[in-house]
């Protein structure tokens, strides 16, 4: 492997300061669900089956809802809430009371999801009526409580927000670029070895400025990132 260039050595000398800076090492993003969990709760003889599972669209949630309606044909209600992107994304959520009084099921379920800080997740709560009416407040607490009991059991992982960029480099520059990729926790989506080497990179958003600055330094301004479909 080629010896690191002077520019790379300068970057290494700056790494300690970069690592100590929260803005350069913290990866912006949020938790996402990675698997399904089922937790049952009971309130005044009513049974609540809470299903939490990964969800990236309304269609994903609807497909699972259909399955659960078939699995629980005698249930009284199949209420749902979902957030298919970031937890606070105002364009990527939905909910349904499925026959319960308005605002007593889907809305408190959604509030629990958004408050959890977990994105790309859906909740479906299947209720079997136990013969005792819970009232508006009781229903809100019961549906919200079903999620409160299930959320701690949900497997999650951290989703890092990235920008996809392409970079065309010479073979002599590969060692420098590989070091920069490691420094910024960048993911290599693709690399093509031809006359030069083309990298397609997923760069954490909060590392993008650092990547650009260090790229400018190590290449003396010769290399720049471009959108992946422009190279």
C-alpha positions in Angstrom: 0.0 0.0 0.0 1.3 3.5 -0.8 2.7 5.6 2.0 0.2 8.2 3.2 0.8 11.6 1.7 1.8 14.7 3.6 -1.8 15.9 3.4 -3.0 12.7 5.0 -0.5 13.1 7.8 -1.8 16.6 8.4 -5.3 15.2 8.7 -4.2 12.6 11.2 -2.6 15.3 13.3 -6.0 17.0 13.4 -8.0 13.8 14.2 -7.8 14.3 18.0 -9.4 17.7 17.8 -12.0 16.4 15.3 -12.9 13.5 17.6 -13.3 15.8 20.5 -15.7 18.0 18.6 -19.3 16.8 19.0 -20.3 18.2 15.6 -17.7 16.1 13.8 -18.3 12.8 15.5 -22.0 12.7 16.4 -24.0 11.0 13.7 -27.3 12.7 13.0 -30.2 10.3 12.7 -32.7 8.4 14.8 -33.6 5.0 16.1 -35.6 2.6 13.8 -37.4 -0.6 14.5 -35.7 -3.8 13.3 -38.1 -6.6 14.2 -41.6 -7.2 15.4 -42.7 -7.6 19.0 -46.1 -8.5 20.6 -47.1 -7.5 24.1 -50.5 -8.1 25.7 -52.1 -5.9 28.3 -55.4 -6.1 30.1 -57.6 -3.4 31.4 -61.0 -4.2 33.1 -61.2 -7.5 31.3 -60.5 -6.0 27.9 -57.4 -7.6 26.2 -55.1 -5.4 24.1 -52.6 -7.1 21.8 -50.0 -4.5 20.7 -47.9 -5.3 17.7 -44.9 -3.1 16.9 -43.0 -3.7 13.7 -40.7 -1.9 11.1 -42.6 0.3 8.7 -41.4 2.4 5.8 -44.8 3.2 4.2 -48.5 3.1 4.6 -48.6 0.1 2.3 -46.3 -1.9 4.7 -48.6 -1.0 7.6 -51.8 -1.9 5.6 -50.4 -5.3 4.6 -49.7 -6.2 8.2 -53.1 -4.8 9.3 -54.8 -7.1 6.8 -52.9 -10.1 8.2 -53.9 -9.3 11.8 -57.5 -8.8 10.8 -57.4 -12.3 9.5 -55.6 -13.6 12.5 -58.1 -11.9 14.9 -61.4 -12.0 13.1 -63.4 -11.9 16.3 -61.6 -8.9 17.8 -63.7 -5.7 18.3 -61.1 -3.2 17.0 -57.9 -3.2 15.0 -56.4 0.3 15.7 -53.2 1.5 14.3 -50.6 4.3 14.2 -47.4 4.6 12.2 -44.4 6.8 11.5 -42.8 5.7 8.3 -39.8 8.1 8.4 -38.2 10.2 11.1 -40.2 10.4 14.4 -41.3 14.0 14.0 -41.8 13.9 10.2 -45.2 15.7 9.7 -45.7 14.1 6.2 -45.0 10.5 7.1 -47.6 9.3 9.7 -51.1 8.1 10.0 -53.5 6.6 12.6 -57.0 5.1 12.9 -59.4 4.6 15.8 -61.2 1.7 13.9 -64.6 2.3 15.5 -63.4 3.5 18.9 -64.6 7.0 19.9 -62.7 9.6 18.0 -59.3 10.5 19.4 -59.2 7.6 22.0 -57.0 5.1 20.2 -55.0 6.0 17.1 -54.1 9.5 18.4 -52.7 8.4 21.8 -50.9 5.6 20.0 -49.3 8.0 17.6 -48.3 10.3 20.5 -46.5 7.4 22.1 -44.6 6.5 18.9 -43.5 10.1 18.3 -42.5 10.5 21.9 -40.4 7.4 21.8 -37.9 8.9 19.3 -38.2 5.8 17.1 -38.9 6.2 13.4 -39.9 3.8 10.7 -42.3 2.0 13.0 -45.9 1.0 13.2 -48.2 -0.1 16.0 -51.4 -2.1 15.6 -53.4 -2.7 18.8 -56.0 -5.5 18.6 -58.7 -5.1 21.2 -61.1 -7.8 22.6 -63.9 -6.1 24.5 -64.2 -7.5 28.0 -67.7 -6.3 28.8 -66.7 -3.1 30.8 -66.8 0.2 29.1 -63.6 2.2 29.8 -64.7 5.7 28.9 -62.8 8.2 26.8 -60.0 8.8 29.3 -59.8 5.1 30.0 -59.5 4.2 26.4 -56.8 6.8 25.8 -54.8 5.4 28.7 -55.4 1.8 27.7 -54.2 2.3 24.1 -51.3 4.5 25.1 -50.5 2.1 27.8 -50.4 -0.8 25.4 -47.6 0.9 23.5 -45.9 2.0 26.7 -45.6 -1.6 27.7 -44.4 -2.8 24.3 -41.9 -0.1 23.2 -39.1 -1.1 25.7 -39.1 -4.5 24.2 -38.8 -3.3 20.6 -35.4 -4.1 18.9 -34.0 -1.0 17.3 -30.9 0.3 15.6 -29.6 3.7 14.8 -30.2 5.1 11.3 -27.6 7.5 10.2 -28.8 10.2 7.8 -26.5 10.4 4.8 -25.9 12.2 1.5 -24.9 10.1 -1.6 -21.9 11.6 -3.4 -19.5 10.4 -6.1 -15.8 10.9 -6.3 -13.3 10.2 -9.1 -9.7 9.7 -8.0 -6.4 8.5 -9.3 -4.8 5.3 -8.0 -2.1 7.4 -6.3 -4.8 9.1 -4.2 -6.6 5.9 -3.0 -4.8 5.6 0.3 -5.7 9.2 1.2 -9.3 8.7 0.3 -9.6 5.5 2.2 -8.3 7.2 5.3 -10.8 10.1 4.9 -13.6 7.5 4.4 -12.7 5.9 7.7 -12.3 9.2 9.5 -15.8 10.3 8.6 -17.6 7.0 9.1 -18.5 7.1 5.4 -19.9 4.0 3.7 -18.7 2.9 0.3 -21.7 2.0 -1.8 -19.8 1.2 -5.0 -16.3 1.4 -6.4 -15.3 1.0 -10.0 -11.6 0.5 -11.0 -11.0 1.7 -14.5 -8.5 4.4 -15.8 -9.3 6.2 -12.5 -11.3 4.9 -9.5 -14.9 6.0 -9.0 -16.3 5.9 -5.5 -20.0 6.2 -4.7 -20.2 7.2 -1.0 -22.9 7.6 1.6 -21.5 10.3 3.8 -23.1 11.1 7.2 -24.8 14.5 6.9 -23.0 15.9 9.9 -19.7 14.7 8.4 -20.2 16.1 4.9 -18.6 19.5 5.6 -15.6 17.9 7.2 -15.2 15.5 4.3 -15.3 18.3 1.8 -12.8 20.4 3.8 -10.3 17.5 4.2 -10.7 16.5 0.6 -9.8 20.0 -0.4 -6.7 19.8 1.8 -5.4 16.5 0.7 -5.9 17.1 -3.0 -4.9 20.8 -3.0 -8.3 21.6 -4.5 -8.1 19.1 -7.3 -10.9 16.8 -6.1 -14.5 17.6 -5.4 -17.6 15.6 -4.5 -20.5 15.5 -7.0 -24.0 14.1 -6.9 -23.8 10.4 -7.7 -25.6 10.6 -11.0 -23.5 13.5 -12.3 -20.2 11.6 -12.6 
